[in-house]
PDB file of C-alpha atoms and ligand atoms in Angstrom:
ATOM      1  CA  UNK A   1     -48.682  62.854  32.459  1.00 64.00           C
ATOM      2  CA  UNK A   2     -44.932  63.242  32.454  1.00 83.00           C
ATOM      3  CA  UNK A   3     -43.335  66.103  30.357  1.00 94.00           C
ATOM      4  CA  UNK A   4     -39.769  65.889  29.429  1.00 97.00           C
ATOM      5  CA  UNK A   5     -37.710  69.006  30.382  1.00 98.00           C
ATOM      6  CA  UNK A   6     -36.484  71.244  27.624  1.00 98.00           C
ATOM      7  CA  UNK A   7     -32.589  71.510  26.292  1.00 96.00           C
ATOM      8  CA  UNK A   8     -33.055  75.203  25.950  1.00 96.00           C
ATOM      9  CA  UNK A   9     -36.556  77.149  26.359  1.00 98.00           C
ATOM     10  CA  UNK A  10     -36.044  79.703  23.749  1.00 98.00           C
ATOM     11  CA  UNK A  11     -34.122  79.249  20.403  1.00 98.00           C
ATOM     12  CA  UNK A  12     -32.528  82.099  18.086  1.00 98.00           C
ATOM     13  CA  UNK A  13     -31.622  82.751  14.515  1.00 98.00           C
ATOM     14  CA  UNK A  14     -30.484  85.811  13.190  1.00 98.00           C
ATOM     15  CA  UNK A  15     -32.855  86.880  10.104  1.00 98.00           C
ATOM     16  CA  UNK A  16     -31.793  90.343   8.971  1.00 97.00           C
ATOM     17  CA  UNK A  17     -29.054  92.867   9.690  1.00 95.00           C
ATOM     18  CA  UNK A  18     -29.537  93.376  13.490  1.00 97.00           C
ATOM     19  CA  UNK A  19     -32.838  91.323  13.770  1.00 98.00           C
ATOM     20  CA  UNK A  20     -32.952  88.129  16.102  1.00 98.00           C
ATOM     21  CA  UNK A  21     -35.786  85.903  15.627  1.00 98.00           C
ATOM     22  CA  UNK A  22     -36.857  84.184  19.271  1.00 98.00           C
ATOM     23  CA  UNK A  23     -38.950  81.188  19.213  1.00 98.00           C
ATOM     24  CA  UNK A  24     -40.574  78.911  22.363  1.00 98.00           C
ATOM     25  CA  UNK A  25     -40.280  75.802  20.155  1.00 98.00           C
ATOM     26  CA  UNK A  26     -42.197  74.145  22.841  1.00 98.00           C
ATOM     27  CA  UNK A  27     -45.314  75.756  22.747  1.00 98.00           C
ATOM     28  CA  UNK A  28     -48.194  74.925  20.826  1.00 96.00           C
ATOM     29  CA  UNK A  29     -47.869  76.676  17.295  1.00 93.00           C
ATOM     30  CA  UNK A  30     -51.139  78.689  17.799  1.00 89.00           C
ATOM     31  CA  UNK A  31     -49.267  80.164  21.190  1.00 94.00           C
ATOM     32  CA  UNK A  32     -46.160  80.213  19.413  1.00 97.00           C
ATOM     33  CA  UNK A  33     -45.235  83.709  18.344  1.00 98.00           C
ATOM     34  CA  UNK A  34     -42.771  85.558  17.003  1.00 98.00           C
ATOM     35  CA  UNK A  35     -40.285  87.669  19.493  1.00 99.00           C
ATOM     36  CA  UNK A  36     -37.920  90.204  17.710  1.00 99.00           C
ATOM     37  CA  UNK A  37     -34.563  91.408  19.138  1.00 98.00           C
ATOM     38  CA  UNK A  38     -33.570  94.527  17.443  1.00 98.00           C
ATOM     39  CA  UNK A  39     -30.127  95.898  17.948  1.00 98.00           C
ATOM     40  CA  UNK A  40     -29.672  99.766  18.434  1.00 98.00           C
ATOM     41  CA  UNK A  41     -26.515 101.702  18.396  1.00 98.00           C
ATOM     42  CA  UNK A  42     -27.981 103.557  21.559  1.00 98.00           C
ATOM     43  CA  UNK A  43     -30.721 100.684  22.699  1.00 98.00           C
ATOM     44  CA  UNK A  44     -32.174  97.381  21.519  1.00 98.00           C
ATOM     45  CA  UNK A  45     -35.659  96.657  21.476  1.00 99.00           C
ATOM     46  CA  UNK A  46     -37.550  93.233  22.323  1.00 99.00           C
ATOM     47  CA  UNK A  47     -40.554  93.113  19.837  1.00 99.00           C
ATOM     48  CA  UNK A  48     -42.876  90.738  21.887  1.00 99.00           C
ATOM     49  CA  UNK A  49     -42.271  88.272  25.095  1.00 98.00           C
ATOM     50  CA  UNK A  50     -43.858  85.314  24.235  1.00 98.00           C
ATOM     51  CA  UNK A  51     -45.825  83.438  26.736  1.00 98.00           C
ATOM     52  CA  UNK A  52     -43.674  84.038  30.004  1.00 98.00           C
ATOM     53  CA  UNK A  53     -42.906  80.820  30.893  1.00 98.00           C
ATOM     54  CA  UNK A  54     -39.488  81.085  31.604  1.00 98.00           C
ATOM     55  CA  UNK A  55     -37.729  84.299  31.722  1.00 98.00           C
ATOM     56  CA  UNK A  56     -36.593  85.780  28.416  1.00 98.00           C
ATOM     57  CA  UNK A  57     -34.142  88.667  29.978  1.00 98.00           C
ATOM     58  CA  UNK A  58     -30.831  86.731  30.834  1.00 98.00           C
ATOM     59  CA  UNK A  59     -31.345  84.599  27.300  1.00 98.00           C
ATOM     60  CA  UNK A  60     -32.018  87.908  25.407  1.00 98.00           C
ATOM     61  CA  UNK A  61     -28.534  89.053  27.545  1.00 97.00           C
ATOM     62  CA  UNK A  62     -26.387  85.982  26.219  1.00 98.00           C
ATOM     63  CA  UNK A  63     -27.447  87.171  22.559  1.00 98.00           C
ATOM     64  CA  UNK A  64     -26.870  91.041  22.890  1.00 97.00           C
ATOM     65  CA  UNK A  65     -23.312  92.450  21.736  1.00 95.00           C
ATOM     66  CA  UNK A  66     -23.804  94.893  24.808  1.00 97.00           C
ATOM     67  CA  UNK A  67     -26.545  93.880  27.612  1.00 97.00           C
ATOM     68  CA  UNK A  68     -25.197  96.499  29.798  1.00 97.00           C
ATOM     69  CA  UNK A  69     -26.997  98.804  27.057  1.00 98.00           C
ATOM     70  CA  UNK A  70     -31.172  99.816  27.365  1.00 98.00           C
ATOM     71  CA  UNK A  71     -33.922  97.798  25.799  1.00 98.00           C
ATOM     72  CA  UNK A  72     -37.280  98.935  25.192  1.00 98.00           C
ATOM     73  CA  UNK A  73     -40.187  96.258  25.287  1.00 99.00           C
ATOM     74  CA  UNK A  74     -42.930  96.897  22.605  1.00 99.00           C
ATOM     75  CA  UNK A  75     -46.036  95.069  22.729  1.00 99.00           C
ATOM     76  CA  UNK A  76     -47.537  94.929  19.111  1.00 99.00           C
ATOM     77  CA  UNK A  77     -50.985  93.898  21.244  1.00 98.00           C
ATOM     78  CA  UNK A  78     -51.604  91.992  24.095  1.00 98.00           C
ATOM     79  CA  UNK A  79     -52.594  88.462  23.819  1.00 97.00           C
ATOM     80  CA  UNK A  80     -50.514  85.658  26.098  1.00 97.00           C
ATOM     81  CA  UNK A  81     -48.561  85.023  23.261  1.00 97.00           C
ATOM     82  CA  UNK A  82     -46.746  88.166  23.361  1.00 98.00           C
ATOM     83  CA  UNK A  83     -47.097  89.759  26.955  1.00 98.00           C
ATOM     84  CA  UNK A  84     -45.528  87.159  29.038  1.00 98.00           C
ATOM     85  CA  UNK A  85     -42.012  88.524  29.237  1.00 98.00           C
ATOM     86  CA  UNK A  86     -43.273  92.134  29.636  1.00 98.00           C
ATOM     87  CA  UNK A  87     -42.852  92.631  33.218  1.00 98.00           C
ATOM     88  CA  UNK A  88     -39.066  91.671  32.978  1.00 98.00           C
ATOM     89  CA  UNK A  89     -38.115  95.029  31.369  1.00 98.00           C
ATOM     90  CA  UNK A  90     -38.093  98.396  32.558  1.00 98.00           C
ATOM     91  CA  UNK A  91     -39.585 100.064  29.334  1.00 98.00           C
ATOM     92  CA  UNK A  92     -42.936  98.750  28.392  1.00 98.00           C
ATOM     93  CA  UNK A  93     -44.366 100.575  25.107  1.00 99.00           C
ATOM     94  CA  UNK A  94     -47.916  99.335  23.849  1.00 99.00           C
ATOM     95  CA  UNK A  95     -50.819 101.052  22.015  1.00 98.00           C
ATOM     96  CA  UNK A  96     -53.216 102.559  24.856  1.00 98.00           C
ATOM     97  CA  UNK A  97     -56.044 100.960  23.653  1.00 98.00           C
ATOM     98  CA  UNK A  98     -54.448  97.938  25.264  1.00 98.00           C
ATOM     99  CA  UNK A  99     -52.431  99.349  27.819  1.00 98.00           C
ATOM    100  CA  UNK A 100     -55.314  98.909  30.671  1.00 98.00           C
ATOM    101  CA  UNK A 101     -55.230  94.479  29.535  1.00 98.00           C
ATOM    102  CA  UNK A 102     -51.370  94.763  29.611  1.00 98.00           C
ATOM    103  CA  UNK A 103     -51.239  96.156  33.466  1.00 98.00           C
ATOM    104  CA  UNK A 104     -54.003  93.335  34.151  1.00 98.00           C
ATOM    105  CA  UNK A 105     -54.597  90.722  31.565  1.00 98.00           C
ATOM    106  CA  UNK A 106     -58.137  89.686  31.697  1.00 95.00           C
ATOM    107  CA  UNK A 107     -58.082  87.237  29.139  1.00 90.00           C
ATOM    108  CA  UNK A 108     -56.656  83.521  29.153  1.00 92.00           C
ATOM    109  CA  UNK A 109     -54.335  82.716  31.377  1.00 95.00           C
ATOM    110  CA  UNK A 110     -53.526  79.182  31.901  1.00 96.00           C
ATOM    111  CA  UNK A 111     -51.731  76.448  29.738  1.00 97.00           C
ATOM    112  CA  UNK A 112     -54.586  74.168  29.775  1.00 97.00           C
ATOM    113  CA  UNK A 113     -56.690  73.548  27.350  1.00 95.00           C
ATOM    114  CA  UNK A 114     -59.933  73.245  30.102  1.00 95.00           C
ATOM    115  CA  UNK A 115     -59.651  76.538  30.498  1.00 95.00           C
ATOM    116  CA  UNK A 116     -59.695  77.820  26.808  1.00 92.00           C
ATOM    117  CA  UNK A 117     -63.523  79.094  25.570  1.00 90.00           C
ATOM    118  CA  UNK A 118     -64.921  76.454  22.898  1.00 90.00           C
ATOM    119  CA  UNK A 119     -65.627  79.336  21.044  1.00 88.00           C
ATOM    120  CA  UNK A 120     -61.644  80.156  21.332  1.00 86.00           C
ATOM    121  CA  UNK A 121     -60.434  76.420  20.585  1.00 90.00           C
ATOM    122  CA  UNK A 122     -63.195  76.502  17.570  1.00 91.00           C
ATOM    123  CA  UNK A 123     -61.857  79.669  16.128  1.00 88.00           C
ATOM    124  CA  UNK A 124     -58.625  78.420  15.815  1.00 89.00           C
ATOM    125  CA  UNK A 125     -59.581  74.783  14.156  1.00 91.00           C
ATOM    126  CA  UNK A 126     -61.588  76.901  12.218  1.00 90.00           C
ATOM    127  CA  UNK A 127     -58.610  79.047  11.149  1.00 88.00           C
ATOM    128  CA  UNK A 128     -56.521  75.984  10.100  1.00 88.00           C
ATOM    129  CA  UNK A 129     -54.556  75.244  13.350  1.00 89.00           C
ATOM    130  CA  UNK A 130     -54.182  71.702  14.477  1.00 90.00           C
ATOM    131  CA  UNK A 131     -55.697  70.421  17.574  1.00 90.00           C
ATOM    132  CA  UNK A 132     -54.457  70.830  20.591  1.00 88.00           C
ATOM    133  CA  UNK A 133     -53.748  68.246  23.609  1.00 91.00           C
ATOM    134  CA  UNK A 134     -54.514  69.208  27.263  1.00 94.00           C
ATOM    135  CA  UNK A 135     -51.576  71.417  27.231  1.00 96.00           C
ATOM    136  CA  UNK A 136     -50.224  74.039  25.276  1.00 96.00           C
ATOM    137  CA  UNK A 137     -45.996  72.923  25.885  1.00 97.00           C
ATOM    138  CA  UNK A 138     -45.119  69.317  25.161  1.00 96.00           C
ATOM    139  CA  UNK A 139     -41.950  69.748  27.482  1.00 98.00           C
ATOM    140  CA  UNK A 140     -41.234  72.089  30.852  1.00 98.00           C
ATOM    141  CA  UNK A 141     -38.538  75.038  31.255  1.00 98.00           C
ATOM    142  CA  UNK A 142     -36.996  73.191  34.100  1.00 97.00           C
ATOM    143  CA  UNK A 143     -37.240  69.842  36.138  1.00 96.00           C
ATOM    144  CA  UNK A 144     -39.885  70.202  38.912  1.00 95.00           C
ATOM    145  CA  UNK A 145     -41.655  73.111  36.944  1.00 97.00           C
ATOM    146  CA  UNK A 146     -45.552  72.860  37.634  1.00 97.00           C
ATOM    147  CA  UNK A 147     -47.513  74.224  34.896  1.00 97.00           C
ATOM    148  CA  UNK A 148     -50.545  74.723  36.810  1.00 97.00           C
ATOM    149  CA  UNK A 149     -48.320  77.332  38.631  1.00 97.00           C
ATOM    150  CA  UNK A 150     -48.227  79.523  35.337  1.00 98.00           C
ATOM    151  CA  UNK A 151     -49.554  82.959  35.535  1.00 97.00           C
ATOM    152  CA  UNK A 152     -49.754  85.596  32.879  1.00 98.00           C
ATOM    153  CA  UNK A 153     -48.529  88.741  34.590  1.00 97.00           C
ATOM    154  CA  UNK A 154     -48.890  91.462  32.687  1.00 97.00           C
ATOM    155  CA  UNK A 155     -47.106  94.966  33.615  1.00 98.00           C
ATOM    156  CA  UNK A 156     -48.365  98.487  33.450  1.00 98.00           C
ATOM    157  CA  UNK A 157     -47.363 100.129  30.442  1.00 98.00           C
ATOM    158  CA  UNK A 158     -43.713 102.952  31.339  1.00 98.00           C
ATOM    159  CA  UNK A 159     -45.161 104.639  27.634  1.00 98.00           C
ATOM    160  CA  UNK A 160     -47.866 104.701  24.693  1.00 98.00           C
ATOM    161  CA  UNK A 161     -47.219 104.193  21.005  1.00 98.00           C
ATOM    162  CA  UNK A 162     -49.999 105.397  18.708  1.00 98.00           C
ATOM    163  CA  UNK A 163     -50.526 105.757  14.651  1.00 98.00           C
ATOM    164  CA  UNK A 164     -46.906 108.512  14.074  1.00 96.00           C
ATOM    165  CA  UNK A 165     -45.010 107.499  17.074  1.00 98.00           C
ATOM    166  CA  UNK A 166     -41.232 107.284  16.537  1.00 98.00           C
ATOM    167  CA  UNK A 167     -39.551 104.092  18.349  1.00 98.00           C
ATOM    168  CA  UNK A 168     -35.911 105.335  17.714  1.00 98.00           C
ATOM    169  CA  UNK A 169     -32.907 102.955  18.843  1.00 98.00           C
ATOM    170  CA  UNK A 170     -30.911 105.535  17.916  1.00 98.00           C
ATOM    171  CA  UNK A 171     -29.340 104.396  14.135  1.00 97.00           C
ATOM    172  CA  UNK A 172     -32.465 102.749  13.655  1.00 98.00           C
ATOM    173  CA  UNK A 173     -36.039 104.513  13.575  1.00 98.00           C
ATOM    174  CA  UNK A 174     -39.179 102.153  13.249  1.00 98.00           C
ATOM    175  CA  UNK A 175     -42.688 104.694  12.591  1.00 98.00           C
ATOM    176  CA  UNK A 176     -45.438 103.143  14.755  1.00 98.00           C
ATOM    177  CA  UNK A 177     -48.700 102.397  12.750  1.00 98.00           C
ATOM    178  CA  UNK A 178     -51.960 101.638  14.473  1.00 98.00           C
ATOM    179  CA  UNK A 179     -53.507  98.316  13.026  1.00 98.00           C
ATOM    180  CA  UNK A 180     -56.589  96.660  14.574  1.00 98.00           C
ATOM    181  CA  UNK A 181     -58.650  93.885  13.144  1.00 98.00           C
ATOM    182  CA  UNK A 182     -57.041  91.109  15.189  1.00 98.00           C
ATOM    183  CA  UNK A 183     -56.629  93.529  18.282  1.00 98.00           C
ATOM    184  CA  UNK A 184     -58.069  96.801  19.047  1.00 98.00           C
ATOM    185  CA  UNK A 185     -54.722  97.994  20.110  1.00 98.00           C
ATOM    186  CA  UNK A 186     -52.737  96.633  17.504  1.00 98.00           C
ATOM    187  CA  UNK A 187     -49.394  97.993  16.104  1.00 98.00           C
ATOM    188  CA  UNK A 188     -46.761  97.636  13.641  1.00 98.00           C
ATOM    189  CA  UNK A 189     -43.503  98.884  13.285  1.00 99.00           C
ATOM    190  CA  UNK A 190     -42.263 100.236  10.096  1.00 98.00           C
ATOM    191  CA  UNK A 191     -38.741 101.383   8.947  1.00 98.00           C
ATOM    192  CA  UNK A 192     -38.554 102.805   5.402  1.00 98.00           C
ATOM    193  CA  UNK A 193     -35.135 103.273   5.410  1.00 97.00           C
ATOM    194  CA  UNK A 194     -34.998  99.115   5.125  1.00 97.00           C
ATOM    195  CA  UNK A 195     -38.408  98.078   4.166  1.00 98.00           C
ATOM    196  CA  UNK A 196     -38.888  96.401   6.930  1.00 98.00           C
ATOM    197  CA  UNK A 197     -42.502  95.647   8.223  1.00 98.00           C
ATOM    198  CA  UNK A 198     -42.879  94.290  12.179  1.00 98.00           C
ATOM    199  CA  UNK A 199     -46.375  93.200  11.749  1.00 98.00           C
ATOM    200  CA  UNK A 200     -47.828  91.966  14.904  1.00 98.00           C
ATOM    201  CA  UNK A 201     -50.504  89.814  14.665  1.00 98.00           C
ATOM    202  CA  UNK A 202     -52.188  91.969  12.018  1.00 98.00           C
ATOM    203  CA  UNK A 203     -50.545  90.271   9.178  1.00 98.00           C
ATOM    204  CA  UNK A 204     -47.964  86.754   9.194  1.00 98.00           C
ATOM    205  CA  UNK A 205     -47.839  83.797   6.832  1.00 97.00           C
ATOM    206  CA  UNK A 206     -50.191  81.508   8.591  1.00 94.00           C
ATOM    207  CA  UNK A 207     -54.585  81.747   9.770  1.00 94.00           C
ATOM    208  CA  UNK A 208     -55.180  85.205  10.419  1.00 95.00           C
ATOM    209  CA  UNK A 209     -57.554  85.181  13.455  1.00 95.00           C
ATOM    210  CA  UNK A 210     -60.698  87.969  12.591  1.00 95.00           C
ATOM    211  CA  UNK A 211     -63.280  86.580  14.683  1.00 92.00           C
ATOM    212  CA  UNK A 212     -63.130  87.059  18.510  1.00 90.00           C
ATOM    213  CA  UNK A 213     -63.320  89.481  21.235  1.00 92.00           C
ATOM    214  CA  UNK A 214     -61.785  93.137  20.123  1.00 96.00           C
ATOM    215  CA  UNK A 215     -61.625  92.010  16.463  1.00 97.00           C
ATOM    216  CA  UNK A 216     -63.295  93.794  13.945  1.00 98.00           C
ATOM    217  CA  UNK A 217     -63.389  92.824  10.174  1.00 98.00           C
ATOM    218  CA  UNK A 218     -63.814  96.373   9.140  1.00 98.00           C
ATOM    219  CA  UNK A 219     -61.471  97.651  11.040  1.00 98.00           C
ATOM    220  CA  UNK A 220     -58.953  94.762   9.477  1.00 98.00           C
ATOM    221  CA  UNK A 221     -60.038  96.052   5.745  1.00 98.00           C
ATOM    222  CA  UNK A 222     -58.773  99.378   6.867  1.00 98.00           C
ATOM    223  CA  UNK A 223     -55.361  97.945   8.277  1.00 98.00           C
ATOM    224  CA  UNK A 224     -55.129  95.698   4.794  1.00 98.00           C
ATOM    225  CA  UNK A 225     -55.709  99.297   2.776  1.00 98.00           C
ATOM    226  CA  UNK A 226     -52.562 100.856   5.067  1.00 98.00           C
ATOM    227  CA  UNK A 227     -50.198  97.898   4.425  1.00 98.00           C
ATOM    228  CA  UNK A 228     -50.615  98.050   0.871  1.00 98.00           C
ATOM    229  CA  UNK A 229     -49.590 101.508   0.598  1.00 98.00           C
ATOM    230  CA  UNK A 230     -46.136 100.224   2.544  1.00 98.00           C
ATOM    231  CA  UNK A 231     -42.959  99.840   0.000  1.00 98.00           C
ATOM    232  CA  UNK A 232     -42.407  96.764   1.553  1.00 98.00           C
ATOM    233  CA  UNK A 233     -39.434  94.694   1.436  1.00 98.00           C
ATOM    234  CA  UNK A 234     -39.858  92.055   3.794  1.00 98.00           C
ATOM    235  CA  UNK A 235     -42.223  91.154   6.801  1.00 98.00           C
ATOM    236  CA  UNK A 236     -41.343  89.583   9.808  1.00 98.00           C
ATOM    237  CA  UNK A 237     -44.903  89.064  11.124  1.00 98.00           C
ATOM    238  CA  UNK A 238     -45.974  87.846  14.596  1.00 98.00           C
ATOM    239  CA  UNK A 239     -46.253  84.313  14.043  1.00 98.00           C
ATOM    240  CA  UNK A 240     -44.786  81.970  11.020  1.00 97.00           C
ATOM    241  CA  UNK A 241     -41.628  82.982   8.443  1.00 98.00           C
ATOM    242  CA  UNK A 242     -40.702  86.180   7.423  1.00 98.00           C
ATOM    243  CA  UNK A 243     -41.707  86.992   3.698  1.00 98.00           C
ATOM    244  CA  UNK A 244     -42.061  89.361   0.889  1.00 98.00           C
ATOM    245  CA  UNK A 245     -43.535  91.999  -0.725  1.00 98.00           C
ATOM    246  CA  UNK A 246     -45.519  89.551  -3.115  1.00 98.00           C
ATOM    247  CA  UNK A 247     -46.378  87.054  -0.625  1.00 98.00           C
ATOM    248  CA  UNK A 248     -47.490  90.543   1.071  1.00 98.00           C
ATOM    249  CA  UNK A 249     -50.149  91.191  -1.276  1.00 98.00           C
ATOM    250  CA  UNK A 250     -51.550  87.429  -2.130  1.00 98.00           C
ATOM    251  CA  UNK A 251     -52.428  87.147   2.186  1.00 98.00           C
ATOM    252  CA  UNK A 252     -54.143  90.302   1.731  1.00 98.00           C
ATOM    253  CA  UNK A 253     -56.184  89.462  -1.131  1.00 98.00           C
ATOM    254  CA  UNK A 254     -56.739  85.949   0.196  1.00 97.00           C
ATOM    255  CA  UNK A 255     -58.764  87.166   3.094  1.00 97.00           C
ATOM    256  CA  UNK A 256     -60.245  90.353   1.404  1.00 98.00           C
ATOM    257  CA  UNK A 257     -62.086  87.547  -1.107  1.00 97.00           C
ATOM    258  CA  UNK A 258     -63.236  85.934   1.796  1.00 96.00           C
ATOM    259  CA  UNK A 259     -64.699  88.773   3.057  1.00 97.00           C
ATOM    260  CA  UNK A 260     -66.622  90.167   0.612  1.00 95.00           C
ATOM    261  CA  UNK A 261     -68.012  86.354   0.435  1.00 85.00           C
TER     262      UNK A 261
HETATM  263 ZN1   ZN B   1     -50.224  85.851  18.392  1.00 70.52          ZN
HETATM  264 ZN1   ZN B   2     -52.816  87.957  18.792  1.00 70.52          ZN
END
């Protein structure tokens, strides 16, 4: 099997006042997630690193006004899809409920599908993802790059966030807000002087995954009930488009009916 090699690994779009969306376009939309630079008048912050298969520093660097300036890494949880850049950055912020799986990731690790569970792959056709082939990138970073070489690294956490945490970039000052379900160590990040809602995996337009080691139904009700008390004005979640308040509100109730069968 020949892969071509990409243009360009990682693409941006700027989606809000100071907020860069980063995507892996070549990834497999279930690995595909969201990464968030977030421009600070004393740091930036990189919300999420994606899968780590090529480095996301010195593109982050081309798009920052000053990359001589900090940046803060925040994990919103630690799945591949949004550890793989960690160990690039000096500051590594997660919940620490996860912070022992960020410093040694224990679960997948490879871009083959061989070596996902059936229980995994099943959870996600059952969610409403498409199938995937025997990898999870239809192209490589670079000419000669060997996927079987990938390795999720993982880095010990520098700091914890938990449920009241500040993460202040210095004009800019997102509350932390603990929200398992999908991940025991989940977390969002919450301004209220904007409205704006970082919600990790916990919540984004697309199959919310429930079911699976460290998830917990209950414990997602619970996250739902904080959300909703949120004067949202928009969402940029960890996978899919941003979105509303609205749209907000009909994903909740969507899988709270489910639920409650
Ligand atoms: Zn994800
Ligand atoms: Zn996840």
């Amino acid at each position: 099997m020949t892969l071509p090699v990409a243009d360009t690994w990682f693409t941006a779009s700027r989606i809000a006042e100071g907020v860069t969306l980063i995507l892996e376009p070549h990834v497999h939309v279930l690995e595909q997630a969201n990464m968030f630079l977030v421009e600070g008048a004393e740091r930036d912050m990189i919300l999420d690193t994606g899968m780590g298969i090529a480095p996301l520093a010195p593109f982050l660097d081309t798009l920052r006004p000053d990359p001589a300036k900090d940046i803060i890494c925040v994990s919103s949880h630690t799945h591949i899809d949004h550890i793989g850049g960690v160990h690039e950055f000096a500051t590594r912020l997660v919940h620490p409920l996860e912070a022992e799986e960020m410093a040694a990731p224990s679960g997948l690790n490879s871009l083959f599908r061989r070596d996902m569970p059936d229980r995994l792959l099943q959870t996600f056709l059952d969610a409403g993802y498409p199938p995937i082939g025997e990898l999870l990138i239809d192209a490589l970073p670079h000419a000669g790059y060997d996927p079987e070489s990938y390795v999720l690294r993982g880095a010990p956490a520098t700091g914890l966030l938990d449920e009241g945490d500040v993460v202040d970039l210095g004009d800019r000052r997102f509350h932390v807000l603990h929200l398992p379900g999908h991940s025991p160590g989940g977390i969002g990040l919450w301004e209220p002087a904007s409205g704006t809602l970082f919600g990790g995996d916990a919540i984004y337009d697309g199959p919310l995954i429930y079911e699976g080691p460290g998830m917990s139904i209950p414990a997602y009700r619970q996250t739902f009930a904080k959300l909703r008390q949120l004067d949202v004005r928009i969402v940029h979640g960890g996978h899919d488009p941003s979105f509303g308040p609205e749209r907000m509100a009909e994903i909740i109730e969507e899988y709270e009916e489910r639920w409650d069968g």
